[in-house]
Amino acid sequence: MKTIAIKPISWDDDHICIIDQTRLPAELAHEHCLTVPQVWRAIKKLKVRGAPLIGIAAAMGFVLGLKRSRVETWPGMLREAERLHRYLASARPTAVNLFWALNRMFNVVRNHVGVEKEELLGYLKREADAIVREDIQMCLRMSRNASRFIKDGDGLLTVCNAGGLATSGYGTALGVFYRAHEEGKSIKVYACETRPLLQGARLTTWELLRNGIDVTLICDNMAADLMRAGRIQAVFVGADRIAANGDFANKIGTYSLAVLARYHKIPFYCVAPFSTLDLKLKSGREIPIEQRDPSEVTSLYFKRPMAPSGVRVFNPAFDVTPSVFLSAIITEKGVIRKPFVRHLKDMYGRLPQKY
Ligand code: MRU
């Protein structure tokens, strides 16, 4: 069966149209972003989310911002581009894809100083479109590189949503499941609900069901029991930022799954494009972790209180998994094994400048 394409973001005439992911699975609602602050809020509030997708949203927001701006002349346009870069980059701190995409957009401006505004907008639109096109190609390549690690009949565990909704439409970790399914392998996916915002329960199960994948939802605290029962043969997760030694940040709860997988001798794979690498950081200790609003923990998905008002809350959006727990990092360029420092550096060194 062919995977159903999801389009979480697209141009609609001169503005941006997104699937509002906070409303899934109750409704598949679209929202139109006409201004840059709307794009910023959509990223901040997780209407668009997932590392690759927030990079794409920011790149498109950058085009929108320069187009809407009244500045027509240089160096005003350069100042405006700097402001847009800073502003959009402030939406979320952990996923490096956001900064990677904005840097690409800013470089286009820098490389065309002096051209007419209309011409510059054309270049910027082309760059944003290229980021989207490349993203889908990267997802397809990652899925091809990773599906060999899945055997017919496997039970597979994932957390959060690293699927079509988190990318331009196919996914990283979930892309691997789509690929295995397309190859005719029978798989059984277990999706952790992913407290507090339930990306696993709301989004992962939604898109896997649409694609005819056998999926079972579990509460986050059920993973150990499933592993001990021998029902999980591999764990596949995405990433928001990977440091030079292979430590990586992903949705809070990933680390505990990695520790459990090691204890139960289950392979644990991180599936992510090269745009998620941040080799400037020596280890995961340097990755900035986003702290989010306590109300995300104390209220039932923004609806009803679930904890006494005023209780102290710890709500990091991500955690860092030390690379010692990783079986491999699977990228669009190939599978990277230990020692990660050497292998990541070698592979990175062979890439074109824009990385
Ligand atoms: O807070 P979110 O929903 O943006 O977190 C997303 C994740 O942690 C994903 O696993 C990660 O971005 C990889 S998406 C391909």
Short mmCIF file of C-alpha atoms and ligand atoms in Angstrom, two decimals:
data_model
loop_
_atom_site.label_atom_id
_atom_site.label_comp_id
_atom_site.label_asym_id
_atom_site.label_seq_id
_atom_site.Cartn_x
_atom_site.Cartn_y
_atom_site.Cartn_z
CA MET A 1 0.00 0.00 0.00
CA LYS A 2 1.28 3.48 -0.85
CA THR A 3 1.55 5.96 2.00
CA ILE A 4 -1.03 8.77 2.02
CA ALA A 5 0.69 12.13 1.65
CA ILE A 6 0.09 14.61 4.44
CA LYS A 7 0.63 18.29 3.70
CA PRO A 8 1.15 19.95 7.06
CA ILE A 9 2.19 23.24 5.43
CA SER A 10 1.79 24.87 2.03
CA TRP A 11 1.60 28.20 0.27
CA ASP A 12 -1.91 29.46 -0.34
CA ASP A 13 -1.58 32.29 -2.81
CA ASP A 14 0.61 34.81 -0.92
CA HIS A 15 0.28 33.38 2.57
CA ILE A 16 0.97 30.17 4.49
CA CYS A 17 -1.59 27.48 5.22
CA ILE A 18 -0.91 25.01 8.04
CA ILE A 19 -2.69 22.05 9.58
CA ASP A 20 -3.36 23.17 13.15
CA GLN A 21 -1.94 20.12 14.91
CA THR A 22 -3.31 21.14 18.30
CA ARG A 23 -6.78 20.33 16.97
CA LEU A 24 -5.97 16.81 15.80
CA PRO A 25 -7.37 14.20 16.00
CA ALA A 26 -10.77 15.82 16.75
CA GLU A 27 -10.65 17.80 13.52
CA LEU A 28 -8.39 18.27 10.55
CA ALA A 29 -8.45 22.05 10.57
CA HIS A 30 -6.33 24.42 8.53
CA GLU A 31 -5.14 27.82 9.67
CA HIS A 32 -3.99 30.66 7.46
CA CYS A 33 -0.93 32.59 8.58
CA LEU A 34 -0.98 36.03 6.99
CA THR A 35 1.72 37.62 9.14
CA VAL A 36 5.06 36.65 10.64
CA PRO A 37 3.79 36.90 14.25
CA GLN A 38 1.12 34.34 13.28
CA VAL A 39 3.84 32.00 11.99
CA TRP A 40 5.86 32.58 15.19
CA ARG A 41 2.83 31.76 17.36
CA ALA A 42 2.01 28.67 15.29
CA ILE A 43 5.53 27.37 15.98
CA LYS A 44 5.50 28.38 19.66
CA LYS A 45 2.07 26.87 20.32
CA LEU A 46 2.92 23.63 18.45
CA LYS A 47 0.33 24.14 15.72
CA VAL A 48 3.25 23.32 13.49
CA ARG A 49 5.80 21.17 15.26
CA GLY A 50 8.52 18.57 14.78
CA ALA A 51 12.10 19.59 14.04
CA PRO A 52 12.08 19.53 10.21
CA LEU A 53 8.65 21.15 9.96
CA ILE A 54 9.46 24.12 12.19
CA GLY A 55 12.51 24.76 9.98
CA ILE A 56 10.26 24.75 6.93
CA ALA A 57 7.67 27.00 8.62
CA ALA A 58 10.37 29.48 9.60
CA ALA A 59 11.81 29.53 6.06
CA MET A 60 8.37 30.24 4.62
CA GLY A 61 7.72 32.81 7.35
CA PHE A 62 10.96 34.53 6.39
CA VAL A 63 9.73 34.93 2.79
CA LEU A 64 6.36 36.17 4.02
CA GLY A 65 8.02 38.69 6.33
CA LEU A 66 10.24 40.22 3.70
CA LYS A 67 7.37 40.36 1.26
CA ARG A 68 5.07 42.10 3.74
CA SER A 69 7.77 44.54 4.85
CA ARG A 70 7.63 48.05 3.42
CA VAL A 71 11.42 48.25 3.13
CA GLU A 72 12.44 48.44 -0.52
CA THR A 73 16.06 49.44 -0.43
CA TRP A 74 19.38 48.13 0.82
CA PRO A 75 20.69 48.19 3.56
CA GLY A 76 17.16 48.39 5.02
CA MET A 77 16.41 44.95 3.59
CA LEU A 78 19.48 43.50 5.25
CA ARG A 79 18.38 44.92 8.59
CA GLU A 80 14.87 43.54 8.06
CA ALA A 81 16.29 40.10 7.19
CA GLU A 82 18.37 40.16 10.38
CA ARG A 83 15.32 41.10 12.42
CA LEU A 84 13.22 38.32 10.86
CA HIS A 85 15.99 35.80 11.48
CA ARG A 86 16.25 36.78 15.15
CA TYR A 87 12.49 36.87 15.68
CA LEU A 88 11.63 33.54 14.06
CA ALA A 89 14.63 31.86 15.71
CA SER A 90 13.25 32.88 19.12
CA ALA A 91 10.12 30.72 18.73
CA ARG A 92 11.68 27.51 20.07
CA PRO A 93 15.24 26.77 21.28
CA THR A 94 15.96 23.04 20.92
CA ALA A 95 15.44 21.84 17.34
CA VAL A 96 18.45 23.01 15.38
CA ASN A 97 16.58 22.63 12.07
CA LEU A 98 14.90 25.96 12.86
CA PHE A 99 18.23 27.80 12.88
CA TRP A 100 19.61 25.73 10.01
CA ALA A 101 16.69 26.74 7.75
CA LEU A 102 16.83 30.40 8.80
CA ASN A 103 20.58 30.50 8.16
CA ARG A 104 19.96 29.17 4.67
CA MET A 105 17.40 31.91 4.06
CA PHE A 106 19.67 34.60 5.43
CA ASN A 107 22.54 33.43 3.23
CA VAL A 108 20.33 33.94 0.17
CA VAL A 109 19.86 37.57 1.21
CA ARG A 110 23.58 38.02 1.85
CA ASN A 111 24.45 36.50 -1.52
CA HIS A 112 22.16 38.86 -3.44
CA VAL A 113 22.77 42.23 -1.82
CA GLY A 114 21.96 44.97 -4.35
CA VAL A 115 19.27 43.20 -6.42
CA GLU A 116 15.70 44.54 -6.70
CA LYS A 117 13.34 43.44 -3.94
CA GLU A 118 11.11 41.43 -6.33
CA GLU A 119 14.10 39.51 -7.60
CA LEU A 120 15.26 38.78 -4.05
CA LEU A 121 11.80 37.53 -3.10
CA GLY A 122 11.96 35.13 -6.05
CA TYR A 123 15.28 33.71 -4.81
CA LEU A 124 13.95 33.39 -1.26
CA LYS A 125 10.78 31.62 -2.36
CA ARG A 126 12.89 29.21 -4.41
CA GLU A 127 15.11 28.49 -1.40
CA ALA A 128 12.12 27.81 0.87
CA ASP A 129 10.63 25.51 -1.80
CA ALA A 130 13.99 23.74 -2.13
CA ILE A 131 14.05 23.10 1.64
CA VAL A 132 10.61 21.46 1.34
CA ARG A 133 11.61 19.36 -1.70
CA GLU A 134 14.85 18.26 -0.10
CA ASP A 135 13.04 17.35 3.10
CA ILE A 136 10.79 14.84 1.39
CA GLN A 137 13.74 13.34 -0.47
CA MET A 138 15.70 13.06 2.80
CA CYS A 139 12.78 11.32 4.49
CA LEU A 140 12.49 8.81 1.65
CA ARG A 141 16.22 8.11 1.72
CA MET A 142 16.26 7.70 5.51
CA SER A 143 13.37 5.27 5.32
CA ARG A 144 15.20 3.21 2.68
CA ASN A 145 18.37 3.19 4.77
CA ALA A 146 16.48 2.14 7.90
CA SER A 147 13.89 -0.37 6.75
CA ARG A 148 16.51 -3.12 6.56
CA PHE A 149 16.53 -3.09 10.37
CA ILE A 150 12.91 -4.21 10.42
CA LYS A 151 11.95 -7.85 10.00
CA ASP A 152 8.61 -9.28 9.03
CA GLY A 153 6.48 -9.67 12.16
CA ASP A 154 8.42 -7.15 14.30
CA GLY A 155 6.89 -5.16 17.14
CA LEU A 156 8.24 -1.59 17.01
CA LEU A 157 8.10 1.20 19.54
CA THR A 158 8.17 4.96 18.98
CA VAL A 159 7.54 8.13 20.97
CA CYS A 160 6.15 11.55 20.07
CA ASN A 161 5.40 12.14 16.40
CA ALA A 162 8.24 11.89 13.91
CA GLY A 163 5.96 11.40 10.95
CA GLY A 164 4.43 13.23 8.01
CA LEU A 165 3.06 15.82 10.42
CA ALA A 166 6.55 16.63 11.72
CA THR A 167 8.14 16.99 8.27
CA SER A 168 7.06 18.01 4.80
CA GLY A 169 4.91 14.90 4.60
CA TYR A 170 6.52 11.45 5.08
CA GLY A 171 8.45 11.43 8.31
CA THR A 172 11.70 10.27 9.85
CA ALA A 173 11.01 7.46 12.37
CA LEU A 174 7.47 6.92 11.08
CA GLY A 175 8.77 7.08 7.51
CA VAL A 176 10.69 3.90 8.34
CA PHE A 177 7.45 2.19 9.33
CA TYR A 178 5.75 3.40 6.13
CA ARG A 179 8.61 2.04 4.07
CA ALA A 180 8.59 -1.37 5.81
CA HIS A 181 4.82 -1.53 5.28
CA GLU A 182 5.20 -0.60 1.59
CA GLU A 183 7.75 -3.40 1.28
CA GLY A 184 5.08 -5.81 2.46
CA LYS A 185 6.47 -6.49 5.92
CA SER A 186 3.93 -7.12 8.60
CA ILE A 187 4.72 -4.80 11.52
CA LYS A 188 3.03 -3.92 14.78
CA VAL A 189 3.75 -0.40 16.01
CA TYR A 190 3.36 0.67 19.63
CA ALA A 191 3.01 4.45 20.07
CA CYS A 192 3.80 6.01 23.45
CA GLU A 193 1.13 8.58 24.23
CA THR A 194 3.85 11.20 24.99
CA ARG A 195 2.77 13.21 27.99
CA PRO A 196 2.09 16.05 28.43
CA LEU A 197 0.93 17.14 24.97
CA LEU A 198 0.11 13.68 23.65
CA GLN A 199 1.79 13.92 20.25
CA GLY A 200 1.92 10.11 20.21
CA ALA A 201 -1.72 9.58 21.12
CA ARG A 202 -3.14 12.40 19.02
CA LEU A 203 -0.85 12.59 16.00
CA THR A 204 1.15 9.39 15.56
CA THR A 205 -1.84 7.07 15.90
CA TRP A 206 -3.87 9.39 13.64
CA GLU A 207 -1.43 9.27 10.78
CA LEU A 208 -0.52 5.58 11.18
CA LEU A 209 -4.20 4.57 11.17
CA ARG A 210 -4.81 6.63 8.01
CA ASN A 211 -2.03 4.65 6.39
CA GLY A 212 -3.27 1.24 7.41
CA ILE A 213 -0.42 0.57 9.85
CA ASP A 214 -1.23 -1.74 12.75
CA VAL A 215 -0.80 0.63 15.70
CA THR A 216 -1.45 0.22 19.41
CA LEU A 217 -1.44 3.19 21.75
CA ILE A 218 0.25 2.77 25.13
CA CYS A 219 0.70 5.07 28.12
CA ASP A 220 4.31 6.14 28.53
CA ASN A 221 4.73 4.02 31.65
CA MET A 222 3.84 0.78 29.85
CA ALA A 223 6.94 0.47 27.66
CA ALA A 224 9.03 -1.56 30.14
CA ASP A 225 6.32 -4.13 30.57
CA LEU A 226 5.93 -4.55 26.80
CA MET A 227 9.67 -4.96 26.37
CA ARG A 228 9.90 -7.58 29.09
CA ALA A 229 7.05 -9.46 27.42
CA GLY A 230 9.18 -9.69 24.26
CA ARG A 231 6.76 -7.67 22.17
CA ILE A 232 9.24 -5.00 21.03
CA GLN A 233 12.02 -5.92 18.61
CA ALA A 234 13.30 -2.38 17.91
CA VAL A 235 12.76 1.25 18.93
CA PHE A 236 12.81 4.05 16.32
CA VAL A 237 12.72 7.72 17.34
CA GLY A 238 13.39 11.09 15.71
CA ALA A 239 15.67 13.86 16.97
CA ASP A 240 15.65 17.61 17.50
CA ARG A 241 19.40 18.09 17.75
CA ILE A 242 22.35 15.70 17.58
CA ALA A 243 25.69 16.69 19.10
CA ALA A 244 29.11 15.73 17.70
CA ASN A 245 29.39 12.68 19.97
CA GLY A 246 25.98 11.32 18.91
CA ASP A 247 24.09 12.39 22.07
CA PHE A 248 20.74 13.67 20.90
CA ALA A 249 17.75 15.62 22.16
CA ASN A 250 14.30 14.34 21.38
CA LYS A 251 10.90 14.49 23.05
CA ILE A 252 10.96 14.07 26.82
CA GLY A 253 10.73 10.36 27.57
CA THR A 254 13.10 9.25 24.81
CA TYR A 255 15.98 8.82 27.26
CA SER A 256 14.02 6.51 29.51
CA LEU A 257 13.04 4.37 26.51
CA ALA A 258 16.71 4.14 25.52
CA VAL A 259 17.70 2.96 29.00
CA LEU A 260 14.89 0.40 28.99
CA ALA A 261 15.85 -0.82 25.51
CA ARG A 262 19.46 -1.33 26.62
CA TYR A 263 18.36 -3.30 29.68
CA HIS A 264 16.15 -5.53 27.52
CA LYS A 265 18.80 -5.82 24.74
CA ILE A 266 16.54 -4.20 22.13
CA PRO A 267 18.15 -2.14 19.33
CA PHE A 268 17.48 1.58 19.57
CA TYR A 269 17.69 3.76 16.43
CA CYS A 270 17.63 7.53 15.98
CA VAL A 271 16.37 8.53 12.52
CA ALA A 272 17.16 12.11 11.51
CA PRO A 273 18.41 14.19 8.58
CA PHE A 274 21.80 15.90 8.55
CA SER A 275 20.06 19.22 9.17
CA THR A 276 19.47 17.95 12.73
CA LEU A 277 23.21 17.65 13.41
CA ASP A 278 24.90 20.36 15.40
CA LEU A 279 28.56 19.40 15.37
CA LYS A 280 29.53 22.66 17.09
CA LEU A 281 28.24 21.03 20.26
CA LYS A 282 30.66 18.50 21.71
CA SER A 283 28.04 16.60 23.69
CA GLY A 284 24.36 16.56 24.56
CA ARG A 285 25.10 18.56 27.71
CA GLU A 286 25.36 21.67 25.52
CA ILE A 287 21.94 21.26 23.87
CA PRO A 288 19.51 23.94 25.09
CA ILE A 289 16.36 22.30 26.43
CA GLU A 290 13.08 24.13 26.09
CA GLN A 291 11.06 24.53 29.29
CA ARG A 292 7.37 24.91 28.57
CA ASP A 293 4.38 26.33 30.36
CA PRO A 294 3.40 24.43 33.56
CA SER A 295 -0.24 24.48 32.46
CA GLU A 296 0.62 21.89 29.82
CA VAL A 297 1.18 19.43 32.68
CA THR A 298 -1.52 20.57 35.06
CA SER A 299 -4.43 20.70 32.63
CA LEU A 300 -5.85 18.00 30.47
CA TYR A 301 -4.67 19.03 27.05
CA PHE A 302 -5.60 22.68 27.67
CA LYS A 303 -9.12 21.74 28.70
CA ARG A 304 -9.59 20.67 32.36
CA PRO A 305 -7.43 20.92 35.50
CA MET A 306 -5.72 17.65 36.42
CA ALA A 307 -3.55 18.96 39.27
CA PRO A 308 -4.11 21.38 42.14
CA SER A 309 -3.74 24.96 41.07
CA GLY A 310 -0.34 26.44 41.95
CA VAL A 311 1.51 23.11 42.21
CA ARG A 312 5.19 23.36 41.22
CA VAL A 313 5.76 21.77 37.80
CA PHE A 314 8.83 20.54 35.91
CA ASN A 315 8.07 20.60 32.19
CA PRO A 316 11.07 20.20 29.88
CA ALA A 317 9.90 19.52 26.32
CA PHE A 318 12.93 17.36 25.50
CA ASP A 319 15.57 15.18 27.09
CA VAL A 320 19.02 14.13 25.95
CA THR A 321 19.82 10.50 25.23
CA PRO A 322 23.53 9.68 25.63
CA SER A 323 24.84 8.07 22.46
CA VAL A 324 26.06 5.06 24.43
CA PHE A 325 22.46 3.79 24.27
CA LEU A 326 22.21 4.14 20.49
CA SER A 327 22.57 1.22 18.08
CA ALA A 328 22.86 3.62 15.12
CA ILE A 329 21.93 7.04 13.79
CA ILE A 330 20.15 6.63 10.47
CA THR A 331 20.44 9.60 8.12
CA GLU A 332 19.71 10.28 4.47
CA LYS A 333 23.44 9.80 3.77
CA GLY A 334 23.66 6.41 5.40
CA VAL A 335 23.79 4.56 8.68
CA ILE A 336 26.21 5.91 11.28
CA ARG A 337 27.57 3.57 13.93
CA LYS A 338 29.97 3.96 16.84
CA PRO A 339 32.36 5.64 17.28
CA PHE A 340 29.94 8.46 16.44
CA VAL A 341 32.43 11.33 16.83
CA ARG A 342 34.64 9.99 14.04
CA HIS A 343 31.91 8.69 11.76
CA LEU A 344 29.72 11.81 12.04
CA LYS A 345 32.67 14.06 11.31
CA ASP A 346 33.79 12.00 8.29
CA MET A 347 30.33 11.98 6.76
CA TYR A 348 29.73 15.67 7.50
CA GLY A 349 33.05 16.60 5.92
CA ARG A 350 31.89 15.20 2.60
CA LEU A 351 28.76 17.41 2.46
CA PRO A 352 28.18 20.61 0.45
CA GLN A 353 28.49 24.00 2.23
CA LYS A 354 24.84 24.63 3.00
CA TYR A 355 24.98 22.11 5.85
O1 MRU B 1 7.60 19.40 20.76
P1 MRU B 1 7.51 18.74 19.42
O2 MRU B 1 6.20 18.08 19.18
O3 MRU B 1 7.92 19.67 18.30
O4 MRU B 1 8.61 17.59 19.50
C1 MRU B 1 8.91 16.86 18.35
C2 MRU B 1 9.87 15.75 18.56
O5 MRU B 1 10.43 15.59 19.61
C3 MRU B 1 10.14 14.86 17.37
O6 MRU B 1 10.40 13.56 17.76
C4 MRU B 1 11.37 15.42 16.62
O7 MRU B 1 11.20 16.77 16.33
C5 MRU B 1 11.65 14.67 15.37
S1 MRU B 1 10.41 15.01 14.16
C6 MRU B 1 10.83 14.29 12.69
#
